[in-house]
Short mmCIF file of C-alpha atoms in Angstrom, two decimals:
data_model
loop_
_atom_site.label_atom_id
_atom_site.label_comp_id
_atom_site.label_asym_id
_atom_site.label_seq_id
_atom_site.Cartn_x
_atom_site.Cartn_y
_atom_site.Cartn_z
CA MET A 131 -5.23 -39.15 -84.92
CA THR A 132 -7.84 -39.89 -87.42
CA ALA A 133 -8.71 -37.71 -90.41
CA ALA A 134 -11.75 -35.90 -88.37
CA GLU A 135 -9.42 -35.20 -85.52
CA LEU A 136 -6.67 -33.60 -87.60
CA GLN A 137 -9.25 -31.73 -89.44
CA GLU A 138 -10.87 -30.47 -86.07
CA THR A 139 -7.65 -29.97 -84.45
CA PHE A 140 -5.97 -27.67 -87.13
CA GLY A 141 -9.18 -26.13 -88.73
CA LEU A 142 -9.04 -27.95 -91.88
CA SER A 143 -12.04 -27.69 -93.97
CA ARG A 144 -13.43 -30.67 -95.88
CA GLU A 145 -12.38 -29.11 -99.31
CA ASP A 146 -8.71 -28.65 -97.69
CA TRP A 147 -8.76 -32.37 -96.50
CA ARG A 148 -9.81 -33.57 -100.06
CA ARG A 149 -7.33 -31.80 -101.46
CA ILE A 150 -4.29 -32.50 -99.46
CA ALA A 151 -5.59 -36.25 -99.26
CA ALA A 152 -5.46 -36.57 -103.01
CA GLU A 153 -2.08 -35.79 -103.34
CA PRO A 154 0.36 -38.58 -104.24
CA GLU A 155 3.08 -37.34 -101.67
CA MET A 156 0.41 -37.34 -98.82
CA ILE A 157 2.10 -38.79 -95.65
CA GLU A 158 1.55 -42.41 -95.14
CA PRO A 159 -1.02 -43.46 -92.32
CA ILE A 160 0.38 -45.54 -89.46
CA ASP A 161 0.37 -49.33 -90.04
CA PRO A 162 -3.17 -50.30 -89.24
CA LYS A 163 -2.09 -53.31 -87.12
CA TYR A 164 -0.80 -50.71 -84.54
CA THR A 165 -4.11 -48.88 -84.75
CA ASN A 166 -6.64 -51.81 -84.53
CA GLY A 167 -7.46 -51.22 -88.08
CA VAL A 168 -8.40 -47.56 -87.56
CA THR A 169 -6.81 -44.89 -90.37
CA GLN A 170 -4.76 -42.91 -88.19
CA TRP A 171 -1.70 -40.50 -88.76
CA SER A 172 1.00 -39.30 -86.65
CA GLY A 173 0.07 -35.96 -85.44
CA HIS A 174 3.29 -34.48 -85.51
CA GLY A 175 4.23 -36.15 -88.63
CA PHE A 176 1.19 -34.66 -90.18
CA VAL A 177 1.76 -31.36 -89.17
CA ARG A 178 5.34 -31.19 -90.28
CA TRP A 179 4.48 -32.45 -93.64
CA LEU A 180 1.54 -30.13 -94.07
CA ALA A 181 3.47 -26.84 -93.11
CA ALA A 182 6.22 -28.01 -95.52
CA HIS A 183 3.90 -28.65 -98.51
CA HIS A 184 0.96 -26.29 -97.96
CA PRO A 185 2.36 -23.05 -96.95
CA ASP A 186 -1.11 -21.63 -97.48
CA LEU A 187 -2.20 -23.72 -94.45
CA ALA A 188 1.00 -23.52 -92.32
CA HIS A 189 -0.68 -20.83 -89.94
CA ARG A 190 -2.80 -23.35 -88.81
CA THR A 191 0.14 -25.72 -87.43
CA PRO A 192 2.20 -25.02 -84.15
CA HIS A 193 4.95 -22.48 -84.68
CA LEU A 194 8.01 -24.75 -84.14
CA LEU A 195 6.91 -27.51 -86.47
CA ARG A 196 6.88 -25.13 -89.53
CA PRO A 197 10.00 -24.55 -91.76
CA ALA A 198 11.92 -22.12 -90.12
CA LYS A 199 12.79 -18.67 -91.75
CA GLU A 200 16.37 -17.94 -91.57
CA LEU A 201 17.32 -15.24 -88.89
CA ALA A 202 20.01 -13.88 -86.68
CA ALA A 203 19.91 -15.24 -83.04
CA GLN A 204 18.96 -12.58 -80.68
CA TYR A 205 18.69 -13.44 -76.98
CA TYR A 206 16.40 -11.09 -74.61
CA GLY A 207 18.19 -12.62 -71.10
CA GLY A 208 16.19 -14.50 -68.89
CA THR A 209 14.21 -14.31 -65.48
CA TYR A 210 14.14 -16.65 -62.50
CA THR A 211 10.83 -17.33 -61.13
CA LYS A 212 10.97 -18.47 -57.35
CA ARG A 213 8.27 -20.01 -55.12
CA ALA A 214 8.02 -17.02 -53.16
CA ASP A 215 7.21 -14.99 -56.22
CA GLY A 216 3.50 -16.09 -56.08
CA PHE A 217 4.06 -18.65 -58.87
CA HIS A 218 4.17 -22.45 -57.33
CA HIS A 219 6.57 -23.61 -59.95
CA GLU A 220 10.14 -22.46 -59.72
CA HIS A 221 12.04 -22.04 -62.90
CA PHE A 222 14.18 -20.17 -65.39
CA ALA A 223 12.78 -18.57 -68.58
CA GLY A 224 15.34 -17.38 -71.21
CA CYS A 225 13.87 -15.61 -73.81
CA TRP A 226 14.72 -15.48 -77.61
CA ARG A 227 13.38 -13.71 -80.82
CA THR A 228 11.84 -15.77 -83.75
CA ALA A 229 9.99 -14.73 -86.81
CA PHE A 230 6.53 -15.34 -85.13
CA GLY A 231 7.48 -13.32 -81.98
CA SER A 232 8.98 -13.92 -78.49
CA LEU A 233 9.85 -17.46 -77.40
CA ALA A 234 10.83 -18.63 -73.79
CA ILE A 235 12.55 -21.86 -72.96
CA VAL A 236 11.72 -22.86 -69.53
CA TYR A 237 13.91 -24.87 -67.45
CA PRO A 238 12.09 -26.12 -64.35
CA ARG A 239 14.17 -26.20 -60.92
CA HIS A 240 12.20 -29.48 -59.70
CA HIS A 241 8.88 -30.41 -61.09
CA THR A 242 8.05 -29.70 -64.85
CA VAL A 243 5.42 -27.28 -65.55
CA PRO A 244 2.63 -27.49 -68.27
CA PRO A 245 3.50 -24.94 -71.08
CA GLN A 246 0.15 -23.88 -71.23
CA GLU A 247 0.25 -22.73 -67.60
CA LEU A 248 3.50 -20.92 -68.42
CA LEU A 249 1.99 -18.86 -70.88
CA GLU A 250 -0.18 -17.18 -68.37
CA HIS A 251 2.80 -16.44 -66.11
CA HIS A 252 4.90 -15.14 -69.08
CA PRO A 253 2.28 -12.84 -70.96
CA GLU A 254 5.11 -11.18 -73.17
CA VAL A 255 6.01 -14.41 -75.15
CA THR A 256 4.08 -16.13 -78.03
CA THR A 257 5.56 -19.53 -77.46
CA VAL A 258 6.52 -21.40 -74.44
CA VAL A 259 8.90 -24.44 -74.68
CA VAL A 260 9.57 -26.49 -71.49
CA VAL A 261 12.61 -28.55 -71.32
CA GLN A 262 11.21 -31.76 -69.47
CA HIS A 263 13.34 -34.06 -66.79
CA ASP A 264 12.74 -37.46 -68.93
CA TRP A 265 14.40 -38.48 -72.04
CA ASN A 266 13.19 -38.64 -75.97
CA LEU A 267 14.15 -41.33 -78.44
CA TYR A 268 17.42 -39.67 -79.42
CA GLY A 269 18.79 -39.64 -75.74
CA LEU A 270 17.93 -35.75 -75.08
CA PRO A 271 15.55 -34.16 -72.73
CA ASN A 272 12.08 -34.04 -74.24
CA LEU A 273 10.50 -30.58 -75.23
CA GLU A 274 6.98 -29.70 -74.78
CA ALA A 275 5.43 -26.52 -76.28
CA ALA A 276 2.24 -24.49 -76.67
CA ASP A 277 1.55 -21.54 -78.58
CA ARG A 278 -0.67 -18.28 -77.40
CA ALA A 279 -2.80 -18.74 -80.54
CA HIS A 280 -3.78 -22.33 -79.47
CA PRO A 281 -2.71 -22.71 -75.69
CA THR A 282 -4.33 -26.17 -75.20
CA LEU A 283 -2.64 -27.65 -78.18
CA VAL A 284 0.55 -29.03 -76.69
CA TYR A 285 3.21 -30.32 -78.92
CA GLU A 286 6.74 -31.84 -78.93
CA PRO A 287 9.27 -30.12 -81.38
CA ARG A 288 12.90 -31.52 -81.94
CA TRP A 289 15.89 -29.86 -80.59
CA SER A 290 16.94 -29.03 -84.25
CA GLU A 291 13.55 -27.39 -84.95
CA LEU A 292 13.81 -25.20 -82.13
CA ALA A 293 17.27 -24.33 -82.80
CA ALA A 294 16.45 -23.59 -86.29
CA HIS A 295 13.73 -21.13 -85.11
CA ILE A 296 15.88 -19.16 -82.85
CA GLY A 297 18.67 -19.01 -85.15
CA SER A 298 21.16 -20.61 -82.44
CA PRO A 299 22.18 -23.90 -80.51
CA ILE A 300 19.98 -24.18 -77.49
CA PRO A 301 21.67 -24.07 -74.03
CA TRP A 302 20.74 -27.06 -71.67
CA TRP A 303 21.73 -27.25 -67.88
CA PRO A 304 21.38 -30.43 -65.82
CA SER A 305 18.89 -29.69 -63.11
CA GLU A 306 21.73 -29.54 -60.55
CA LEU A 307 23.26 -26.62 -62.38
CA ARG A 308 20.28 -24.30 -62.56
CA ARG A 309 21.50 -21.88 -60.22
CA ASP A 310 19.48 -18.49 -60.40
CA SER A 311 22.80 -16.47 -60.26
CA HIS A 312 24.43 -18.08 -63.34
CA LEU A 313 21.14 -18.59 -65.32
CA THR A 314 20.28 -14.86 -65.15
CA ALA A 315 23.85 -13.67 -66.23
CA TRP A 316 24.26 -16.35 -68.89
CA LYS A 317 24.73 -15.05 -72.30
CA PRO A 318 25.14 -17.24 -75.73
CA ALA A 319 28.69 -15.72 -76.03
CA HIS A 320 29.78 -17.03 -72.74
CA THR A 321 32.00 -20.01 -72.40
CA PRO A 322 31.04 -22.85 -70.01
CA GLU A 323 31.88 -22.08 -66.52
CA PRO A 324 31.84 -24.08 -63.04
CA VAL A 325 28.77 -23.79 -61.01
CA GLN A 326 28.38 -24.94 -57.60
CA VAL A 327 25.49 -27.84 -57.73
CA LEU A 328 21.99 -27.28 -56.14
CA THR A 329 20.61 -30.22 -54.48
CA TRP A 330 17.61 -31.34 -52.66
CA PRO A 331 17.91 -31.60 -49.68
CA GLU A 332 20.18 -28.48 -49.36
CA TRP A 333 23.81 -28.89 -48.65
CA GLU A 334 24.32 -24.96 -48.13
CA PRO A 335 22.73 -24.52 -44.65
CA LEU A 336 24.76 -27.48 -43.42
CA TYR A 337 28.03 -25.83 -44.59
CA ASP A 338 26.77 -22.49 -43.16
CA MET A 339 26.27 -23.97 -39.84
CA ALA A 340 29.72 -25.81 -39.80
CA PHE A 341 31.58 -22.71 -40.93
CA ARG A 342 30.12 -20.91 -37.88
CA GLU A 343 31.75 -23.47 -35.34
CA ALA A 344 35.42 -24.02 -34.50
CA LYS A 345 37.50 -26.45 -36.63
CA GLY A 346 37.72 -30.00 -35.06
CA THR A 347 34.33 -29.65 -33.27
CA PRO A 348 31.83 -32.58 -33.59
CA LEU A 349 28.92 -30.12 -34.51
CA ARG A 350 31.28 -28.86 -37.43
CA LEU A 351 32.29 -32.10 -38.56
CA ALA A 352 28.81 -33.53 -38.36
CA CYS A 353 27.27 -30.74 -40.50
CA LEU A 354 30.23 -30.99 -43.19
CA SER A 355 29.83 -34.81 -43.30
CA ALA A 356 26.17 -34.63 -44.06
CA GLY A 357 26.44 -31.50 -46.37
CA ARG A 358 29.42 -33.31 -48.06
CA GLU A 359 27.59 -36.43 -48.81
CA ILE A 360 24.49 -34.43 -50.30
CA ARG A 361 26.75 -32.40 -52.48
CA SER A 362 29.09 -35.09 -53.81
CA ARG A 363 26.20 -37.06 -55.05
CA ALA A 364 24.76 -34.44 -56.91
CA VAL A 365 28.14 -33.80 -58.54
CA LYS A 366 28.62 -37.37 -59.55
CA HIS A 367 25.00 -37.51 -61.12
CA THR A 368 25.57 -34.35 -62.97
CA LEU A 369 28.95 -35.39 -64.57
CA TRP A 370 27.28 -38.68 -65.60
CA GLU A 371 24.43 -36.65 -67.19
CA ILE A 372 26.82 -34.52 -68.90
CA GLY A 373 29.02 -37.52 -69.93
CA LYS A 374 25.80 -39.10 -71.43
CA MET A 375 25.33 -35.89 -73.45
CA ASN A 376 28.65 -35.84 -74.53
CA GLU A 377 28.64 -39.29 -75.68
CA LEU A 378 25.91 -38.32 -78.46
CA LYS A 379 28.13 -36.01 -80.24
CA GLU A 380 29.75 -38.61 -82.23
CA ALA A 381 27.89 -41.70 -83.57
CA LYS A 382 29.38 -44.80 -82.62
CA GLU A 383 27.63 -47.00 -85.35
CA ASP A 384 26.85 -46.33 -88.81
CA SER A 385 23.03 -46.20 -88.90
CA ASP A 386 20.40 -43.49 -89.67
CA TYR A 387 19.38 -43.70 -86.18
CA ALA A 388 22.67 -43.10 -84.60
CA LYS A 389 23.30 -40.20 -87.14
CA ARG A 390 20.24 -38.77 -86.11
CA LYS A 391 21.03 -38.73 -82.37
CA GLU A 392 24.23 -37.11 -83.35
CA ALA A 393 22.53 -34.46 -85.48
CA GLU A 394 20.11 -33.41 -82.73
CA ARG A 395 22.85 -33.36 -80.10
CA ALA A 396 24.64 -31.02 -82.43
CA TRP A 397 22.03 -28.21 -81.58
CA MET A 398 22.55 -28.37 -77.86
CA VAL A 399 25.22 -26.54 -75.78
CA ILE A 400 26.04 -26.93 -72.24
CA PRO A 401 27.19 -23.85 -70.61
CA ALA A 402 28.08 -24.95 -67.25
CA PHE A 403 29.54 -27.78 -65.35
CA PRO A 404 29.96 -28.65 -61.77
CA ASP A 405 32.55 -26.85 -59.77
CA LEU A 406 34.72 -29.55 -58.09
CA LYS A 407 36.06 -27.55 -55.40
CA ASP A 408 34.86 -28.43 -52.03
CA PRO A 409 35.83 -26.30 -49.15
CA ALA A 410 35.32 -29.02 -46.71
CA GLU A 411 37.08 -31.91 -48.62
CA THR A 412 39.95 -32.02 -45.86
CA GLU A 413 37.69 -32.10 -42.77
CA THR A 414 36.31 -35.73 -42.28
CA ALA A 415 35.11 -37.50 -39.17
CA ASP A 416 34.57 -41.01 -37.99
CA PRO A 417 30.60 -42.08 -37.40
CA GLU A 418 30.90 -41.58 -33.51
CA THR A 419 31.98 -37.97 -34.05
CA VAL A 420 29.02 -37.49 -36.65
CA ARG A 421 26.49 -38.98 -34.12
CA GLU A 422 27.92 -36.72 -31.28
CA GLY A 423 27.53 -33.36 -33.39
CA LEU A 424 24.11 -34.30 -34.50
CA ALA A 425 23.03 -34.87 -30.91
CA GLN A 426 24.54 -31.55 -30.45
CA LEU A 427 22.64 -30.08 -33.39
CA CYS A 428 19.16 -31.62 -31.91
CA GLN A 429 19.75 -29.49 -28.70
CA ARG A 430 20.13 -26.21 -30.34
CA THR A 431 17.21 -23.74 -30.51
CA ASP A 432 18.18 -21.28 -33.50
CA ASP A 433 16.49 -21.18 -36.69
CA LEU A 434 19.54 -22.37 -38.66
CA ALA A 435 19.68 -25.53 -36.47
CA VAL A 436 16.14 -26.32 -37.50
CA GLU A 437 17.07 -25.89 -40.99
CA CYS A 438 19.83 -28.09 -40.90
CA LEU A 439 17.88 -30.91 -39.18
CA GLU A 440 15.17 -30.58 -41.73
CA GLN A 441 17.81 -31.15 -44.53
CA ILE A 442 19.34 -34.00 -42.79
CA SER A 443 15.98 -35.84 -42.01
CA MET A 444 14.95 -35.57 -45.61
CA TRP A 445 18.31 -37.12 -46.75
CA SER A 446 18.95 -40.00 -44.25
CA GLY A 447 18.37 -40.22 -40.49
CA LYS A 448 21.00 -42.80 -40.26
CA ASP A 449 23.26 -40.75 -37.80
CA LEU A 450 20.62 -38.93 -36.06
CA PRO A 451 20.29 -39.96 -32.10
CA PHE A 452 16.63 -41.22 -32.59
CA GLY A 453 14.92 -44.10 -34.20
CA GLY A 454 11.31 -44.03 -35.78
CA SER A 455 8.54 -41.79 -34.84
CA PHE A 456 5.42 -42.84 -33.05
CA SER A 457 2.50 -41.30 -31.48
CA VAL A 458 0.24 -41.96 -28.43
CA THR A 459 -3.28 -40.48 -28.03
CA THR A 460 -4.90 -39.72 -24.79
CA THR A 461 -8.26 -41.28 -25.67
CA GLU A 462 -6.96 -44.55 -26.85
CA ALA A 463 -3.64 -44.96 -24.47
CA THR A 464 -3.12 -48.41 -22.93
CA PRO A 465 -1.66 -48.78 -19.44
CA ALA A 466 1.74 -48.79 -20.92
CA GLY A 467 1.03 -45.76 -22.96
CA ALA A 468 -0.50 -43.99 -20.23
CA GLU A 469 2.48 -44.71 -18.08
CA TRP A 470 4.92 -43.47 -20.74
CA ILE A 471 2.94 -40.10 -20.93
CA LYS A 472 2.70 -39.66 -17.09
CA ARG A 473 6.72 -39.73 -16.81
CA LEU A 474 7.34 -36.77 -19.59
CA LYS A 475 8.83 -33.72 -18.36
CA ALA A 476 7.98 -30.45 -19.79
CA THR A 477 10.70 -28.52 -21.52
CA GLU A 478 11.54 -25.56 -23.80
CA PRO A 479 11.52 -26.22 -27.41
CA THR A 480 14.81 -27.35 -28.94
CA ALA A 481 15.55 -27.73 -32.88
CA ILE A 482 14.51 -31.31 -32.85
CA HIS A 483 11.07 -30.41 -31.34
CA ARG A 484 10.48 -27.90 -33.80
CA VAL A 485 11.34 -30.30 -36.95
CA TRP A 486 8.08 -32.08 -36.17
CA ASP A 487 5.89 -30.06 -38.24
CA SER A 488 6.25 -27.33 -40.80
CA GLU A 489 3.40 -25.54 -39.15
CA HIS A 490 4.79 -24.93 -35.77
CA ASP A 491 1.77 -23.48 -34.38
CA GLN A 492 0.23 -26.90 -34.28
CA ILE A 493 2.53 -28.03 -31.67
CA THR A 494 0.69 -27.41 -28.32
CA GLY A 495 3.58 -28.42 -25.72
CA THR A 496 7.03 -29.74 -25.72
CA PHE A 497 8.36 -32.62 -23.65
CA THR A 498 11.19 -34.82 -23.17
CA ASP A 499 11.21 -38.38 -22.07
CA PRO A 500 13.49 -38.59 -19.32
CA VAL A 501 14.41 -42.36 -19.72
CA THR A 502 15.34 -42.18 -23.49
CA ASN A 503 15.67 -38.30 -23.83
CA SER A 504 13.76 -38.23 -26.96
CA PRO A 505 12.18 -35.15 -27.76
CA VAL A 506 8.03 -35.22 -27.35
CA VAL A 507 5.70 -32.76 -28.81
CA THR A 508 1.90 -32.53 -28.39
CA LYS A 509 -0.79 -31.54 -30.64
CA LYS A 510 -4.52 -30.89 -30.48
CA GLY A 511 -7.01 -32.35 -33.00
CA TYR A 512 -4.24 -33.33 -35.15
CA TYR A 513 -6.02 -36.42 -36.72
CA THR A 514 -8.94 -35.38 -38.97
CA SER A 515 -11.31 -38.16 -38.11
CA ARG A 516 -10.91 -37.96 -34.59
CA PRO A 517 -12.34 -35.70 -31.77
CA THR A 518 -10.92 -31.89 -32.10
CA ASP A 519 -10.02 -31.73 -28.54
CA GLU A 520 -7.91 -34.85 -28.44
CA VAL A 521 -4.29 -34.42 -27.46
CA SER A 522 -1.47 -36.64 -29.27
CA PHE A 523 2.01 -37.16 -28.10
CA HIS A 524 4.55 -37.49 -30.83
CA SER A 525 8.03 -38.95 -30.14
CA TYR A 526 11.00 -40.90 -31.50
CA ALA A 527 11.74 -44.46 -30.45
CA PRO A 528 15.26 -45.39 -29.44
CA ARG A 529 17.66 -47.03 -31.85
CA GLN A 530 18.74 -49.41 -29.04
CA LEU A 531 18.37 -49.77 -25.17
CA PRO A 532 21.03 -48.97 -22.85
CA GLU A 533 24.16 -51.42 -22.31
CA GLY A 534 23.24 -54.11 -20.02
CA SER A 535 19.66 -54.16 -20.36
CA ARG A 536 17.66 -57.35 -20.01
CA ILE A 537 13.98 -57.48 -21.39
CA ALA A 538 11.34 -58.93 -19.24
CA GLU A 539 8.36 -58.55 -21.41
CA VAL A 540 7.08 -57.11 -24.94
CA ILE A 541 3.72 -55.23 -24.80
CA LEU A 542 1.91 -55.23 -28.04
CA ASP A 543 0.76 -51.76 -28.66
CA GLY A 544 1.06 -48.95 -30.96
CA PRO A 545 4.02 -48.46 -30.26
CA ILE A 546 5.37 -51.75 -29.44
CA TRP A 547 6.75 -51.50 -25.84
CA VAL A 548 9.67 -53.37 -24.03
CA ARG A 549 10.04 -53.64 -20.30
CA THR A 550 13.32 -54.45 -18.68
CA HIS A 551 13.93 -56.34 -15.49
CA ASP A 552 14.32 -53.22 -13.46
CA GLY A 553 10.98 -52.28 -14.57
CA THR A 554 11.80 -49.58 -17.24
CA LEU A 555 9.62 -49.16 -19.85
CA TYR A 556 10.89 -48.32 -23.44
CA PRO A 557 9.57 -47.89 -26.86
CA ALA A 558 10.74 -50.84 -28.72
CA PRO A 559 13.95 -49.96 -30.78
CA SER A 560 12.82 -49.34 -34.37
CA MET A 561 13.41 -47.18 -37.42
CA ASP A 562 10.65 -45.59 -39.52
CA ALA A 563 11.05 -48.56 -41.67
CA PRO A 564 10.88 -51.73 -41.64
CA GLY A 565 7.98 -51.34 -39.15
CA LEU A 566 6.75 -53.60 -36.13
CA SER A 567 3.48 -55.13 -36.04
CA TRP A 568 1.43 -58.17 -35.17
CA GLY A 569 -2.00 -60.09 -36.14
CA TYR A 570 -1.27 -60.94 -39.60
CA VAL A 571 1.15 -62.82 -42.05
CA GLY A 572 3.58 -60.15 -43.52
CA SER A 573 6.62 -58.19 -42.79
CA GLY A 574 5.50 -56.41 -39.68
CA PRO A 575 5.20 -59.48 -37.47
CA GLY A 576 8.34 -60.83 -39.04
CA THR A 577 10.40 -57.62 -38.19
CA LEU A 578 9.01 -57.56 -34.82
CA ALA A 579 10.06 -61.43 -34.35
CA VAL A 580 13.46 -60.52 -35.45
CA LEU A 581 13.91 -57.68 -33.09
CA ILE A 582 12.62 -59.87 -30.28
CA GLY A 583 14.88 -62.61 -31.08
CA ARG A 584 18.03 -60.06 -30.86
CA LEU A 585 16.72 -58.64 -27.61
CA LEU A 586 16.29 -62.00 -26.06
CA ASP A 587 20.23 -62.51 -26.95
CA ASN A 588 21.22 -58.78 -26.01
CA GLY A 589 19.00 -56.34 -24.53
CA ALA A 590 21.24 -53.60 -26.27
CA ALA A 591 20.66 -54.80 -29.46
CA HIS A 592 20.21 -52.25 -32.47
CA ALA A 593 16.71 -51.56 -34.26
CA VAL A 594 16.23 -53.80 -37.38
CA THR A 595 17.30 -52.03 -40.52
CA TYR A 596 16.67 -53.06 -44.30
CA GLU A 597 20.51 -53.46 -44.58
CA ASP A 598 20.44 -56.30 -42.01
CA ASP A 599 21.10 -60.02 -43.23
CA ASP A 600 18.76 -61.33 -40.83
CA SER A 601 15.80 -59.13 -41.17
CA PHE A 602 13.35 -61.59 -42.79
CA ASN A 603 12.33 -65.06 -41.57
CA ALA A 604 15.28 -65.38 -38.81
CA GLU A 605 12.86 -66.15 -36.00
CA PRO A 606 10.07 -68.35 -37.53
CA LYS A 607 8.81 -69.86 -34.50
CA ILE A 608 8.39 -66.38 -32.57
CA GLU A 609 7.09 -64.92 -35.89
CA ALA A 610 4.25 -67.52 -35.84
CA LEU A 611 3.29 -66.23 -32.33
CA LEU A 612 2.99 -62.76 -33.61
CA GLN A 613 0.82 -63.64 -36.38
CA ILE A 614 -1.93 -64.36 -33.91
CA LYS A 615 -4.61 -61.41 -33.58
CA HIS A 616 -3.58 -60.57 -29.99
CA LYS A 617 -5.54 -57.91 -28.28
CA ARG A 618 -4.01 -54.57 -28.05
CA GLY A 619 -2.11 -54.29 -25.01
CA THR A 620 -1.14 -58.25 -24.69
CA ARG A 621 1.97 -58.66 -22.53
CA LEU A 622 4.36 -61.48 -23.80
CA SER A 623 6.57 -62.34 -21.06
CA ARG A 624 10.36 -63.31 -21.59
CA ARG A 625 9.68 -67.01 -20.27
CA LEU A 626 7.05 -67.29 -22.98
CA LEU A 627 8.89 -65.81 -25.74
CA GLU A 628 11.98 -67.89 -24.99
CA ASP A 629 9.68 -71.05 -24.82
CA VAL A 630 8.11 -70.35 -28.21
CA ARG A 631 11.43 -69.64 -29.47
CA GLU A 632 12.80 -72.87 -28.56
CA ASN A 633 9.77 -75.11 -28.71
CA GLY A 634 7.49 -73.41 -31.02
CA LEU A 635 3.67 -72.89 -30.63
CA ASP A 636 2.69 -76.74 -30.70
CA ASN A 637 5.07 -77.80 -27.76
CA LEU A 638 4.29 -75.20 -25.11
CA GLY A 639 3.02 -75.98 -21.74
CA PHE A 640 -0.71 -76.67 -20.93
CA LEU A 641 -1.29 -73.19 -19.50
CA ASP A 642 0.30 -71.35 -22.22
CA ARG A 643 -1.57 -73.15 -24.83
CA VAL A 644 -4.58 -72.55 -23.02
CA ARG A 645 -3.84 -68.89 -22.88
CA LEU A 646 -2.84 -68.60 -26.19
CA GLY A 647 -6.15 -70.47 -27.39
CA ARG A 648 -8.10 -67.91 -25.34
CA ILE A 649 -6.12 -65.19 -27.11
CA ARG A 650 -7.04 -66.75 -30.50
CA SER A 651 -10.69 -66.51 -29.64
CA THR A 652 -10.79 -63.14 -28.48
#
């Protein structure tokens, strides 16, 4: 900050500035090579110096950057604010006494919140300190603070400074241990205790569903498997975080920086650790049983099943019975899209239908594709830039075609379609990523080329995933064909695809070359 900025920010008169600037002990400005030759000071460094050397001006500085007065710690307890309480940031606020009034240390559950916004939410406190999710120079979480006297001035106190003002070491909880029942009951005299981890997505609904089912059933095992994977990942991460904090307790090198890290860490206490007891750790299942159980979950109609599918979908869709999502609109459907729409069967909504949208009233109809058994929902006026009365059909592609399938043609559309030799039309096997496309040089045509190559070899081949070793540049000749800007709805026969795969574009028969030439010109 320049001299003018420091005077304006902290309300220093010209006389005040001349007086402090003339002092031999005045804090040195930043090396001009880092400021393009402009004379500037570290704002935090200047304020700390000003408060310590000029008590008559200390009232102009942020509370926590002033020298602390000695006082006995007094903790007033804390409150937990959920989103349902009318404030969109879920957090815990623990309140402490300081010499300048009540102070709230805020621990966000998910996203951090600006301290000046929290001052409005907690009108009873003088200062708010927000524990950030990122880390400072000393390996501890960053702190951001704001005082009610100057709410727009956000500053970053050190852990040692905050601890000096409340007269106590500061509790810190990893975000996965910020469970409201534990936080609101905590007192400074408590010893560290085990806490069940919090996760996003949530593992608890999955265990709740599982324990309502009989032991050994696919649905129970599937929910426990997904929930355990979510929970164990959080436990592992929390233990790692606590381990990193504990490593700072003892300096491993004899340097001022290492000693400073150790000194800052000394002002932190960790009141909880993850509860390692997993009530489901002995119930395991093979992947086939998990897939069977999740298929059963999709067909349920209760609210808990919907909640479980929402959590699983946010975590990983690898074991769900369907592949990537797609949509077809009535106004732009190609003949293949219209054929697919015509065969759909109306049905009562199941859990998998309801997962399509958090606003369930946007769904105007529920169907099933009798060929793939995939759920289908309709919405009216769903796309903002399109007609308000347009009906769109939303569904999932299969992960693979039935065993024994043999493809007869590929239809370039949205989605990509494949038709088998018995005349059945399918959305091409796909996942949400990587996507399938054509008409340019890029990953979309390359992924589609790999899928087509697999389907030519085995009609029941699985959709391409990022984990596949052959997911890039495996079918260069087919990929060259798909890089052409074919007209939407173009049908590529099996014979043409096999010929291109074998001989490339330049060695095709005369009629095929003429046809591709016409396609290039459209």
